Amino acid sequence: MMNRSLIVANWKMHLNVQQASLYVHHFNKVLNYHRSVEVVLAPTLLALQPLSLEVDRRKIHLAAQNAYDKDEGPYTGEVSFTMLSGLVDYAIIGHSERRIYFSESLELIRDKVTAAIRNGIKPILCIGESKPERTAGETKRVIHDQLMSAISNLTAEEVKNVTVAYEPVWAISTFGGENAEPNEIQKVIDYIRYQISELYGAKVSNDVRVLYGGSVDDDSVGGYLALDGCDGTLVGAASLDYQSFASIIDKAFLVYQSKKKD
Ligand code: 13P
């Protein structure tokens, strides 16, 4: 069976609590519900609590953009996955902005993935090579290292709850936002699935959802969603406009339908 598509809005450090509520108010009016497309919003941490009361959680799921790997303790300023459990279904982990701006290491990201799973939260693990790594022909090595280290504490059953978002750093608007050719993305998606299948078998590899997370908008997204084994997308800037995010969701539904027919 084909995985449901997963379309995630990563608002990053945009939209305060009030703006987030207003967004949801408008978004609810334009959002078409498709059983085959799962919609997730990742707002600022502060907005999670109010939004959890404002969204219909059968139609919209919530994600944290980050959390700490320890469950409780003297870690000033941090929020744990334990504290988020029940509030969010997903957590974005290992985004390149966190790896680069906050120096998150492979080990820390592994521990965060482990902590999310331990607390019943599904990780959306972001992996991707930088421009110099791509130029040096190191894409596969980087993908291998980031993926394998992040899931190394998990059982096969647990790995099924991980979503992998392939986010080439050079394609994210923050770091240049170059247009990625879908052909190039296909090769990496295939490689991600190959790596998972080598370690956990073909069944687990099929169950894991793999998203594309470089820059997309409602025009470009179809080309990525149509790729073999691409189950959705992690949207940055284009998700800040509720209409354009709703169009991306409708596009995902159309692509899902046409893939099902193939
Ligand atoms: P942009 O869509 O703004 O390039 O961001 C992509 C991204 O980082 C999603 O997590």
XYZ file of C-alpha atoms and ligand atoms in Angstrom:
272
model
C 0.000 0.000 0.000
C 1.181 3.507 -0.792
C 2.025 5.713 2.170
C -0.252 8.706 2.713
C 1.411 11.904 1.558
C 2.813 14.049 4.312
C 2.873 17.813 3.789
C 4.577 19.756 6.555
C 4.697 23.529 7.068
C 7.937 24.550 8.745
C 7.276 28.126 9.805
C 10.735 28.467 11.349
C 10.983 31.644 13.497
C 8.025 33.327 11.773
C 4.433 34.032 12.890
C 3.881 34.885 16.536
C 1.046 33.357 18.582
C -1.553 35.815 17.315
C -0.455 35.532 13.694
C -0.422 31.738 13.966
C -4.030 31.732 15.210
C -5.114 34.055 12.440
C -3.382 31.812 9.896
C -5.240 28.754 11.180
C -8.519 30.657 11.136
C -8.076 31.479 7.411
C -6.405 28.199 6.531
C -9.362 26.189 7.861
C -11.576 27.918 5.315
C -9.438 27.105 2.265
C -8.089 23.716 3.302
C -9.593 20.800 1.396
C -9.525 17.609 3.386
C -8.034 14.637 1.508
C -7.763 11.319 3.308
C -4.601 10.519 1.371
C -2.781 13.683 2.450
C -1.692 14.295 6.017
C -1.213 17.957 6.907
C 1.198 19.071 9.623
C 1.959 22.551 10.952
C 5.214 23.265 12.771
C 4.738 26.698 14.372
C 6.820 28.445 16.999
C 6.889 26.463 20.223
C 4.794 29.164 21.938
C 1.910 28.650 19.526
C 1.664 24.875 19.955
C -0.589 25.008 23.008
C -3.141 27.512 21.650
C -3.125 25.918 18.194
C -3.736 22.488 19.686
C -7.118 23.857 20.842
C -7.846 25.645 17.575
C -7.119 22.983 14.948
C -9.286 20.019 14.147
C -6.743 17.340 14.969
C -8.343 14.865 12.586
C -7.350 17.227 9.754
C -4.272 19.035 10.984
C -1.449 17.605 13.046
C 1.148 19.597 14.920
C 4.910 19.323 15.005
C 7.615 20.858 17.167
C 10.549 22.404 15.304
C 12.991 21.224 17.937
C 13.281 19.842 21.482
C 16.015 18.641 23.834
C 17.114 15.042 24.174
C 16.853 14.780 27.984
C 13.395 14.173 29.446
C 13.775 16.402 32.521
C 16.467 18.197 34.515
C 18.580 21.294 35.032
C 18.774 22.403 31.371
C 17.875 26.091 31.484
C 15.871 27.243 28.507
C 15.213 23.816 27.029
C 11.944 21.976 26.380
C 11.826 18.189 26.365
C 10.007 15.734 24.132
C 8.353 14.507 27.329
C 6.812 17.962 27.788
C 5.631 17.957 24.186
C 4.099 14.526 24.251
C 0.336 14.677 23.782
C 0.684 18.138 22.262
C 2.446 17.211 19.013
C 2.500 14.142 16.806
C 5.767 15.020 15.087
C 9.048 16.827 15.706
C 11.439 18.177 13.114
C 14.944 17.045 14.074
C 18.313 17.846 12.537
C 17.224 20.688 10.279
C 20.272 22.176 8.542
C 19.631 25.512 10.247
C 20.073 23.729 13.590
C 23.092 21.753 12.400
C 24.745 24.906 11.044
C 23.624 27.788 13.315
C 23.400 25.774 16.545
C 26.228 23.308 15.867
C 24.052 20.235 16.412
C 26.248 17.165 16.093
C 25.414 13.741 14.673
C 25.381 12.395 18.251
C 22.981 15.061 19.545
C 20.645 14.486 16.604
C 20.752 10.722 17.257
C 19.849 11.365 20.903
C 17.004 13.681 19.919
C 15.599 11.095 17.499
C 15.835 8.470 20.261
C 14.151 10.799 22.773
C 11.315 11.619 20.360
C 10.606 7.920 19.795
C 10.867 7.212 23.541
C 8.175 9.837 24.106
C 5.831 8.686 21.334
C 6.627 11.566 18.964
C 7.433 10.807 15.333
C 10.714 12.358 14.178
C 10.928 14.169 10.860
C 14.643 13.734 10.398
C 16.227 16.275 8.045
C 19.349 15.273 6.172
C 21.202 16.858 3.296
C 24.557 17.863 1.914
C 25.973 21.371 1.683
C 27.040 22.952 -1.582
C 30.776 22.257 -1.105
C 29.986 18.643 -0.187
C 27.865 18.278 -3.303
C 30.589 19.813 -5.481
C 33.148 17.451 -3.973
C 30.930 14.458 -4.883
C 30.268 13.636 -1.226
C 26.468 13.611 -1.279
C 26.132 9.853 -0.673
C 28.643 9.838 2.156
C 26.900 12.738 3.915
C 23.459 11.159 3.480
C 24.776 7.836 4.732
C 26.451 9.349 7.801
C 23.558 11.625 8.783
C 20.914 8.948 8.266
C 22.654 5.952 9.781
C 23.902 7.778 12.840
C 20.486 9.333 13.543
C 18.597 6.031 13.569
C 21.337 3.873 15.043
C 19.597 3.470 18.437
C 16.271 2.391 16.962
C 14.731 -1.019 16.350
C 13.218 -1.836 12.968
C 9.739 -1.300 14.440
C 10.775 2.160 15.683
C 12.411 3.143 12.396
C 9.002 2.789 10.700
C 7.881 5.852 12.685
C 10.696 7.998 11.329
C 10.089 10.278 8.359
C 13.218 11.270 6.460
C 13.215 14.702 4.825
C 15.888 15.097 2.180
C 16.803 18.779 2.320
C 19.830 19.589 0.188
C 21.295 22.559 2.049
C 22.059 24.403 -1.214
C 18.372 24.213 -2.234
C 16.992 25.788 0.962
C 16.242 29.497 0.599
C 18.257 30.262 3.763
C 21.441 28.949 2.141
C 21.056 29.965 -1.503
C 17.822 28.344 -2.644
C 19.149 26.901 -5.925
C 16.600 25.011 -7.973
C 17.133 21.291 -7.607
C 16.532 19.099 -10.637
C 13.984 16.390 -9.756
C 16.281 13.791 -11.444
C 19.029 14.594 -9.007
C 16.614 14.344 -6.064
C 15.345 10.973 -7.306
C 18.837 9.489 -7.017
C 19.149 10.565 -3.398
C 15.659 9.351 -2.445
C 16.554 5.965 -3.958
C 19.795 5.948 -2.022
C 18.012 6.759 1.275
C 15.617 3.857 0.768
C 18.474 1.580 -0.256
C 20.372 2.402 2.935
C 17.346 1.713 5.128
C 16.603 -1.505 3.323
C 20.216 -2.718 3.709
C 19.957 -2.297 7.464
C 16.316 -3.018 8.241
C 14.943 -4.825 5.166
C 12.685 -3.858 2.273
C 9.454 -3.794 4.288
C 10.747 -1.193 6.757
C 12.276 0.818 3.930
C 8.879 0.954 2.177
C 7.101 1.987 5.355
C 9.423 4.910 6.087
C 8.171 8.106 4.522
C 10.697 10.111 2.561
C 9.993 13.786 1.864
C 11.655 16.404 -0.280
C 12.462 19.545 1.671
C 14.399 21.932 -0.518
C 12.557 25.087 -1.575
C 9.188 24.354 -3.132
C 6.158 26.426 -4.061
C 2.823 25.476 -5.541
C 4.323 25.555 -9.069
C 7.424 23.474 -8.465
C 6.142 21.021 -5.861
C 4.420 18.654 -8.330
C 7.723 17.724 -9.987
C 9.163 16.515 -6.683
C 6.026 14.817 -5.377
C 5.786 12.829 -8.613
C 9.174 11.198 -7.946
C 9.194 7.528 -7.199
C 9.247 6.983 -3.442
C 8.693 10.656 -2.577
C 5.903 10.787 0.006
C 5.571 14.503 0.530
C 7.366 17.691 1.289
C 8.622 19.917 4.088
C 7.751 23.457 3.065
C 9.475 26.580 4.380
C 8.720 30.063 3.027
C 5.758 28.983 0.853
C 3.943 27.628 3.906
C 3.737 31.094 5.485
C 0.966 31.995 3.054
C -2.093 29.897 3.915
C -3.400 30.000 0.363
C -0.201 28.818 -1.215
C 0.151 26.095 1.443
C -3.424 24.954 0.763
C -2.609 24.800 -2.998
C 0.432 22.631 -2.255
C -1.853 20.254 -0.350
C -4.282 20.065 -3.281
C -1.344 19.394 -5.616
C -0.198 16.574 -3.342
C -3.647 15.023 -3.556
C -3.633 15.142 -7.383
C -0.163 13.640 -7.576
C -1.143 10.918 -5.085
C -4.154 9.999 -7.222
C -2.103 9.807 -10.403
C 0.641 7.720 -8.744
C -1.993 5.297 -7.453
C -3.184 4.699 -11.011
C 0.321 3.904 -12.336
P 12.397 27.163 2.103
O 11.159 26.538 1.496
O 12.134 28.478 2.715
O 13.545 27.132 1.167
O 12.811 26.218 3.327
C 12.884 24.857 3.147
C 13.090 24.245 4.480
O 14.078 24.516 5.136
C 12.034 23.377 4.994
O 12.358 22.861 6.232
